[in-house]
mmCIF file of C-alpha atoms in Angstrom:
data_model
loop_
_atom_site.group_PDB
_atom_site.id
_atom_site.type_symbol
_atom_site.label_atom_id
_atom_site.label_comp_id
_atom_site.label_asym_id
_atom_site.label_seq_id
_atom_site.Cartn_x
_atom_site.Cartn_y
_atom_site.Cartn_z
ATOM 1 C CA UNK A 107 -43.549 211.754 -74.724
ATOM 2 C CA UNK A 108 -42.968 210.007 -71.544
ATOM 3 C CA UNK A 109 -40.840 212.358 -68.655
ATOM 4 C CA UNK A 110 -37.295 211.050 -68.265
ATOM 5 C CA UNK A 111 -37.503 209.522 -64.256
ATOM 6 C CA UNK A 112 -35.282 208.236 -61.541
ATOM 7 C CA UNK A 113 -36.768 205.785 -59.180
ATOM 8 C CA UNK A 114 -40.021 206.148 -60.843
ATOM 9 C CA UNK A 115 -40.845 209.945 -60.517
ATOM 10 C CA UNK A 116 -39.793 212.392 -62.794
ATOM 11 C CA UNK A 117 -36.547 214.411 -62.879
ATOM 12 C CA UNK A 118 -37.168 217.420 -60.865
ATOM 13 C CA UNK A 119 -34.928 219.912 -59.005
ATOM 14 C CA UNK A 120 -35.070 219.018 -55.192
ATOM 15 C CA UNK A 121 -33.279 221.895 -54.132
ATOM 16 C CA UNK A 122 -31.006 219.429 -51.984
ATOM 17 C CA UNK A 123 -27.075 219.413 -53.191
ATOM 18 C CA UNK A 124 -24.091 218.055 -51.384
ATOM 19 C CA UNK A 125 -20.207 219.432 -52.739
ATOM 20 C CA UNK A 126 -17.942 215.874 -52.071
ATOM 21 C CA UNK A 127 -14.546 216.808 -53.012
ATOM 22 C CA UNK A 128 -11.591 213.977 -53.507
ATOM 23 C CA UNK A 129 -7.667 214.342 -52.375
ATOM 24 C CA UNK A 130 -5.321 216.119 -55.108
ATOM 25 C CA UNK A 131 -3.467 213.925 -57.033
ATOM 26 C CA UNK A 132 -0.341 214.604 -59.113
ATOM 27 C CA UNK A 133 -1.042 215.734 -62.443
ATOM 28 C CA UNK A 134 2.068 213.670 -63.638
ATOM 29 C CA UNK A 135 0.347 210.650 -62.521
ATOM 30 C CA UNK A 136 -1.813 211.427 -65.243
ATOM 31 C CA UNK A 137 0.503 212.834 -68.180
ATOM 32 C CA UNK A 138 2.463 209.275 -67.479
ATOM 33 C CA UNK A 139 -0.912 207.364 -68.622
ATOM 34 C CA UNK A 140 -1.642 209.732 -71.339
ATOM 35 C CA UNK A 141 2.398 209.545 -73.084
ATOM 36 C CA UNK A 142 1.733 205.158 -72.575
ATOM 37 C CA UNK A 143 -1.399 204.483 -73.988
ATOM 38 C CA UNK A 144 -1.019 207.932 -76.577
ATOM 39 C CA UNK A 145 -4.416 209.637 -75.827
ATOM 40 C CA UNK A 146 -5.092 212.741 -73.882
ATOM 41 C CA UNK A 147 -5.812 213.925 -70.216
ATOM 42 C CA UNK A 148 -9.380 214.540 -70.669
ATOM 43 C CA UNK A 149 -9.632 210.478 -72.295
ATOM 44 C CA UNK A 150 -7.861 209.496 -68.611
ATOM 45 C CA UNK A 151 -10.238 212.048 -66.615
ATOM 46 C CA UNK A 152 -13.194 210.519 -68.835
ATOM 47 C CA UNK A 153 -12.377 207.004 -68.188
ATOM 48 C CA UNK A 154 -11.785 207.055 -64.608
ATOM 49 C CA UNK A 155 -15.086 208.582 -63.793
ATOM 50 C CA UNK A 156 -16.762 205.795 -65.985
ATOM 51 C CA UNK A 157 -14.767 203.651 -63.565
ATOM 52 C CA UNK A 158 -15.581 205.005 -60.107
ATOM 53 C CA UNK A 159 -19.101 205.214 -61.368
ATOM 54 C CA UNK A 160 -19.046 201.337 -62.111
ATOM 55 C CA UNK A 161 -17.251 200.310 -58.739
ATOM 56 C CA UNK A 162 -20.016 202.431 -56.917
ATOM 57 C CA UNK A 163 -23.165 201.120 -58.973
ATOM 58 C CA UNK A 164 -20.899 197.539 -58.573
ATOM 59 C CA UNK A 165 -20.749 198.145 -54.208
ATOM 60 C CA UNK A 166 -24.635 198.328 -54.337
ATOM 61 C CA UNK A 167 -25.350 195.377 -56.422
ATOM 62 C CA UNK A 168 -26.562 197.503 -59.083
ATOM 63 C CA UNK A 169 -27.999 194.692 -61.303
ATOM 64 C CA UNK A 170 -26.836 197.108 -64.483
ATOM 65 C CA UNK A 171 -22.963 196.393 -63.530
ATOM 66 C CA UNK A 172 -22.400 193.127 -65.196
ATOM 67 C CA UNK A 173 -23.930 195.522 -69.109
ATOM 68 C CA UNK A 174 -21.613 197.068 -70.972
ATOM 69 C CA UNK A 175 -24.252 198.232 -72.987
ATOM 70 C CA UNK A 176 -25.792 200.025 -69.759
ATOM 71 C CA UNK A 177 -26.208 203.913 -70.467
ATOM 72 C CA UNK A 178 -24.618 206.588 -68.805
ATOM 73 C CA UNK A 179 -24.174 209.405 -70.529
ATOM 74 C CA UNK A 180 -22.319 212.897 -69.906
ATOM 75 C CA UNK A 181 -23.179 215.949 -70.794
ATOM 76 C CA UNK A 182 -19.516 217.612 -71.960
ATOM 77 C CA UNK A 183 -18.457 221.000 -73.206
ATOM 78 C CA UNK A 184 -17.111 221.095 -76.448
ATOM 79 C CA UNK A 185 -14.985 223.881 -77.207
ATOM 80 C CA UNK A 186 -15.613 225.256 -81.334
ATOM 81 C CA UNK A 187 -13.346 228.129 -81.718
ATOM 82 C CA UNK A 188 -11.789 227.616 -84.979
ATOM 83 C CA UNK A 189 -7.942 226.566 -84.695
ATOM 84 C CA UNK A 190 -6.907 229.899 -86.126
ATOM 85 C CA UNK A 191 -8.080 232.284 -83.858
ATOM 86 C CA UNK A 192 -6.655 229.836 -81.341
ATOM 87 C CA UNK A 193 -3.776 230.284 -82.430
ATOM 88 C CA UNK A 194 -3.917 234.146 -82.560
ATOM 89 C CA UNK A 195 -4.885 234.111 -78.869
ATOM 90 C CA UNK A 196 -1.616 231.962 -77.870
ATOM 91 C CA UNK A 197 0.201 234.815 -79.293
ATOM 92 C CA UNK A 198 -2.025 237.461 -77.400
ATOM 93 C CA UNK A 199 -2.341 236.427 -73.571
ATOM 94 C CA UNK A 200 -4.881 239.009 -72.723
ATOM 95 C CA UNK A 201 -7.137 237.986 -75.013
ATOM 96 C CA UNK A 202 -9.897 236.034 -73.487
ATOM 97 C CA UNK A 203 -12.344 234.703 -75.982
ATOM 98 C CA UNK A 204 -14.866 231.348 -75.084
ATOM 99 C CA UNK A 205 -17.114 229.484 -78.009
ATOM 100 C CA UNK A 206 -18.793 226.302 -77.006
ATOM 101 C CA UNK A 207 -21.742 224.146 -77.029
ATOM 102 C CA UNK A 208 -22.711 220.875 -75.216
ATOM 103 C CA UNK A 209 -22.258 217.561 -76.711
ATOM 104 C CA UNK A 210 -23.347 214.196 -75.415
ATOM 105 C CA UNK A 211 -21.038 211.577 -74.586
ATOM 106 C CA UNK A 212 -22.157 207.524 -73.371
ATOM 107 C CA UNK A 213 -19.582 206.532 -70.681
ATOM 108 C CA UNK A 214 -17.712 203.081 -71.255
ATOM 109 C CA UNK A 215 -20.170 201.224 -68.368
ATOM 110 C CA UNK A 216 -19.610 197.464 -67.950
ATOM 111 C CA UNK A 217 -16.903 195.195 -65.786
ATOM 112 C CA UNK A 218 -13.455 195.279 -67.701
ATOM 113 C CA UNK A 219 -10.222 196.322 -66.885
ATOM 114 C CA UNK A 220 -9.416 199.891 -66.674
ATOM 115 C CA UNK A 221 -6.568 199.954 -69.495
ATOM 116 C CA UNK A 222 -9.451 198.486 -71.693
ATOM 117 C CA UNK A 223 -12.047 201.069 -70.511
ATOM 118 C CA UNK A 224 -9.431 203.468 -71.458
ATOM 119 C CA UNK A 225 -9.542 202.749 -74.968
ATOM 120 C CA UNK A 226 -12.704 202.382 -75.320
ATOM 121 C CA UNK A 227 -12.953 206.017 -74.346
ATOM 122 C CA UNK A 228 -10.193 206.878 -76.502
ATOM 123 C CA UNK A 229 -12.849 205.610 -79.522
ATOM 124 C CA UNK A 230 -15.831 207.350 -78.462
ATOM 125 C CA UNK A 231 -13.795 210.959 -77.976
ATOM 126 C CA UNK A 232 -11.947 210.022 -81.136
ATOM 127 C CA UNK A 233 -15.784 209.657 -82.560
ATOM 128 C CA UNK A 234 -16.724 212.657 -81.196
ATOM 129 C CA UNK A 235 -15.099 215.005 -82.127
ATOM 130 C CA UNK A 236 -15.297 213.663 -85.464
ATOM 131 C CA UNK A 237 -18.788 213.416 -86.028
ATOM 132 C CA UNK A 238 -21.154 216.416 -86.799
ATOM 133 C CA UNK A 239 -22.906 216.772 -83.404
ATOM 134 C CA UNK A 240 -21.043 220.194 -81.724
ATOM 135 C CA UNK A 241 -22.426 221.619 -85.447
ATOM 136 C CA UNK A 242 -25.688 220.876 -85.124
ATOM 137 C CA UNK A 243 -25.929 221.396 -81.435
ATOM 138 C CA UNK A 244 -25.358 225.040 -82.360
ATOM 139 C CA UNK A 245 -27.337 225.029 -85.418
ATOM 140 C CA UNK A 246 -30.497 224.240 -83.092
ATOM 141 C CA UNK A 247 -29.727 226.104 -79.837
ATOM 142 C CA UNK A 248 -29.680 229.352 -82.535
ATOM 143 C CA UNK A 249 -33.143 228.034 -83.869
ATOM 144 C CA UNK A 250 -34.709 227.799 -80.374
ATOM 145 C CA UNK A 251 -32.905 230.638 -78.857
ATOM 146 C CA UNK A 252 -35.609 232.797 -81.173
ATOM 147 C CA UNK A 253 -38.400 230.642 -79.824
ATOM 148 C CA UNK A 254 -39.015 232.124 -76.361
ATOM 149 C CA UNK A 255 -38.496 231.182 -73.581
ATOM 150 C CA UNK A 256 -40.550 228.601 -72.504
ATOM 151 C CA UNK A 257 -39.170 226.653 -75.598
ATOM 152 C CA UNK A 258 -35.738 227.003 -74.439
ATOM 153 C CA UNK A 259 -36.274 225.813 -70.137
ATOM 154 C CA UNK A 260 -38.213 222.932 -71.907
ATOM 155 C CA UNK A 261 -35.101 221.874 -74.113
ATOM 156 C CA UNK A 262 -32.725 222.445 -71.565
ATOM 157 C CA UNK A 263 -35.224 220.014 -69.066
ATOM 158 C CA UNK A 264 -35.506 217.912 -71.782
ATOM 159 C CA UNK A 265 -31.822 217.393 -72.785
ATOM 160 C CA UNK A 266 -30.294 217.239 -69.337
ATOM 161 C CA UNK A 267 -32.656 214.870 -67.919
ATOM 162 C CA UNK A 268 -32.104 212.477 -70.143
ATOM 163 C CA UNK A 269 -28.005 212.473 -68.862
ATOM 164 C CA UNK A 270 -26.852 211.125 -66.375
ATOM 165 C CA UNK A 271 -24.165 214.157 -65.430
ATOM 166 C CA UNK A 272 -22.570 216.733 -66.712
ATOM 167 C CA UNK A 273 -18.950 216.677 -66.975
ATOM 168 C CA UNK A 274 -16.122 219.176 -66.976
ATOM 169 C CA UNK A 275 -12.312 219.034 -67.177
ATOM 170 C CA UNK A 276 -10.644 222.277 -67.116
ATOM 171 C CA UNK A 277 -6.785 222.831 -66.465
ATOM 172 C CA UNK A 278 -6.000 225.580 -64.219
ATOM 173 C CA UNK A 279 -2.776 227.595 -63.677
ATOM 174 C CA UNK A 280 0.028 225.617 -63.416
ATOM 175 C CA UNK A 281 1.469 227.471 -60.582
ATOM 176 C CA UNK A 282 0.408 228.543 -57.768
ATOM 177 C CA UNK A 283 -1.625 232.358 -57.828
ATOM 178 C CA UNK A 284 -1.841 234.980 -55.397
ATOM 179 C CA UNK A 285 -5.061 236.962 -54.863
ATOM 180 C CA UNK A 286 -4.650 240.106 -52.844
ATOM 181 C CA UNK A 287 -1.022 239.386 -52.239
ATOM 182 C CA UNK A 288 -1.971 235.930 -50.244
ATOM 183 C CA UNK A 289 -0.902 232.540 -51.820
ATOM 184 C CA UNK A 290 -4.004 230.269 -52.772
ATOM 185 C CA UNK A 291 -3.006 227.229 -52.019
ATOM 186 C CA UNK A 292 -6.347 224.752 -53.450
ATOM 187 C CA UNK A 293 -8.756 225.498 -55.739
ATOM 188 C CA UNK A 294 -12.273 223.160 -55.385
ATOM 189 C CA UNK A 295 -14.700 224.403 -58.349
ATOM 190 C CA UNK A 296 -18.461 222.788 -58.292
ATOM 191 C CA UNK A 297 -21.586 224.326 -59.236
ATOM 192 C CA UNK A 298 -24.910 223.237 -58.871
ATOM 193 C CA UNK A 299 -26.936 222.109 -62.252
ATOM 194 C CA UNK A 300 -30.485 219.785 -62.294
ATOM 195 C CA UNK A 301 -28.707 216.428 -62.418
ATOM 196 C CA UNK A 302 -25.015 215.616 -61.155
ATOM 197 C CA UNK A 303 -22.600 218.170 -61.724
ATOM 198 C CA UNK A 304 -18.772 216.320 -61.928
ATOM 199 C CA UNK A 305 -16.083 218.552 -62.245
ATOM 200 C CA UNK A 306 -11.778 218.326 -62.344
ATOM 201 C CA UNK A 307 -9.880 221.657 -62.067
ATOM 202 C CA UNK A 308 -6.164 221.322 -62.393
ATOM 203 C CA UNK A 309 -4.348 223.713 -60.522
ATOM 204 C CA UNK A 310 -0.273 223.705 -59.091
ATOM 205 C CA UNK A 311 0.495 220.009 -60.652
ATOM 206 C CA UNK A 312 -2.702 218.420 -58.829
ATOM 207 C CA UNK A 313 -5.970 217.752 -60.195
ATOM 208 C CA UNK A 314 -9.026 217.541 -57.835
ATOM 209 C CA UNK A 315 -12.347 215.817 -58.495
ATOM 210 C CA UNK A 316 -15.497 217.852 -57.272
ATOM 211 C CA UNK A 317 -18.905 216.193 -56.941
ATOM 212 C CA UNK A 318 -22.447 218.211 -56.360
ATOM 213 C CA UNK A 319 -25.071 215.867 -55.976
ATOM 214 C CA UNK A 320 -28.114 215.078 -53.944
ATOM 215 C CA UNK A 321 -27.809 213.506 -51.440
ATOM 216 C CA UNK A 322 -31.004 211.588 -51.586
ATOM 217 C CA UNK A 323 -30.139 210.337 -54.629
ATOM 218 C CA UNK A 324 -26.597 209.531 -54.712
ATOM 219 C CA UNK A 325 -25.900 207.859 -51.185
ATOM 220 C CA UNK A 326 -22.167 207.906 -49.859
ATOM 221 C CA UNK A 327 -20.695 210.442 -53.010
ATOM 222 C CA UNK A 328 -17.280 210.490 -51.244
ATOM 223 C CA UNK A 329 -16.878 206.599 -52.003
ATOM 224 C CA UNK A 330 -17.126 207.840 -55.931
ATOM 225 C CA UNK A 331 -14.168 210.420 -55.257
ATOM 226 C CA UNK A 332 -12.222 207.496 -53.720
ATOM 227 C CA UNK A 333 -12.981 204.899 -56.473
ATOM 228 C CA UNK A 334 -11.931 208.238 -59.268
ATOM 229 C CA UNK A 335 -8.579 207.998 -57.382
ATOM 230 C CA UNK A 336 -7.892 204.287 -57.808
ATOM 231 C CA UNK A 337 -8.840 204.261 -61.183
ATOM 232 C CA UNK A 338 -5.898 206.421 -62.312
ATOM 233 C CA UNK A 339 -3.771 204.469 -59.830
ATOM 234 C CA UNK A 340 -4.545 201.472 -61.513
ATOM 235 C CA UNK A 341 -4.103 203.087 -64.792
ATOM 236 C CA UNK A 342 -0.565 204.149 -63.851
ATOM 237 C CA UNK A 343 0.370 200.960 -63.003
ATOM 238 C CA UNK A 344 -0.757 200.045 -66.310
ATOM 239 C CA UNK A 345 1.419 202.945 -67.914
ATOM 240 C CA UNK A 346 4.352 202.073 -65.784
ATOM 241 C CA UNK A 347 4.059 198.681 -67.099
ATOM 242 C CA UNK A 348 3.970 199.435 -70.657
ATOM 243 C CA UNK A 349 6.991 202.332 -70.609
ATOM 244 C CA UNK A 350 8.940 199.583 -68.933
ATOM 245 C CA UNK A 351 8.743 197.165 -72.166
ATOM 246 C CA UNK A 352 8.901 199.570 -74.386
ATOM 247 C CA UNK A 353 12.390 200.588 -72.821
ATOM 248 C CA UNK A 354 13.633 197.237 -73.037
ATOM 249 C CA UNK A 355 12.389 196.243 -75.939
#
């Protein structure tokens, strides 16, 4: 019955939120790492976030570093359309159409390398999306949706307090769009939310990383943008590496 707390007080909105947004980065970097190690852009986007949110915690001498078993968990969308209406909406591209729920998802925390934090994200999204959780996730927001709505701002306190962020991948067009005849050359998408709100938008082969924190709260955000960046260097290097002996092998 306890309130989830940071720092000893309770999670509250502070009504203080700073946007940090990284450098693009070419989306090819990533699809490299995903065709080496055989997993998928959103495992890479997944596992270098764990990363840059271990170097940062490591920087301050967070005294959780040196645990794998340390949680931090993410709050991710989890898309349920059923795969054949998706595939009657590839055939019809004006048909816009959006089912999903939130699942829960415990970052891979803890000093290793990042080709081995990689898989270990590959086996919790592999577990993920295997495991009834999206299901029932639904089956109870229905349930307290009919409850009022004091039920429902007390879940919603309830469940994102006790997360750490919530996290969003979302590819964008892959070439560049015009609005009102004028070339938009980047697209940074953040929102605000009660706890940290981490977001990658793909857009023109580049992905950007977008960070709305507080400021209070989470000193120096920019250095977590910078440490996203070197995690997926150091993962290509990785990738380069293994498509190397698997050519000459």
């Amino acid at each position: 019955n306890k309130k989830p707390v940071i720092g000893g007080e309770p999670v509250k909105w502070s009504g203080k939120r700073e946007i940090t947004t990284s450098t693009p980065i070419a989306l090819e970097e990533l699809k490299a790492v995903r065709a080496a190690f055989k997993c998928t852009i959103n495992d890479v986007v997944v596992s270098c976030i764990a990363g840059a949110v271990q170097r940062y915690m490591e920087a301050r001498d967070c005294p959780f570093t040196k645990k794998p078993s340390t949680r931090v968990r993410a709050i991710i969308p989890f898309a349920t359309i059923p795969k054949k209406e998706m595939e009657n909406m590839k055939k019809d591209p004006y048909t816009l159409k959006n089912l999903f729920t939130f699942v829960s998802l415990r970052l891979s925390m803890g000093p290793c390398s990042a080709t081995e934090r990689l898989k270990r994200t590959m086996k919790k999204t592999y577990d993920l999306k295997r495991s009834p959780e999206a299901a029932i996730t639904i089956f109870l927001n229905a349930i307290i949706g009919k409850l009022g709505s004091a039920m429902q701002k007390q879940t919603l306190y309830d469940y994102m307090s006790r997360h750490s962020m919530v996290l969003t991948n979302v590819p964008g067009p892959v070439e560049r769009v015009r609005l009102a005849g004028i070339e938009v050359e980047t697209v940074d998408f953040a929102c605000a939310n009660l706890i940290n709100q981490v977001s990658v938008l793909s857009y023109a082969g580049e992905i950007r990383l977008t960070l709305v924190t507080d400021p209070e709260v989470v000193k120096d955000a920019h250095t977590i943008a910078e440490y996203f960046l070197k995690e997926i260097k150091s993962l290509k290097i990785a990738a380069d590496k293994v498509s190397s002996e698997a050519a000459a092998a």
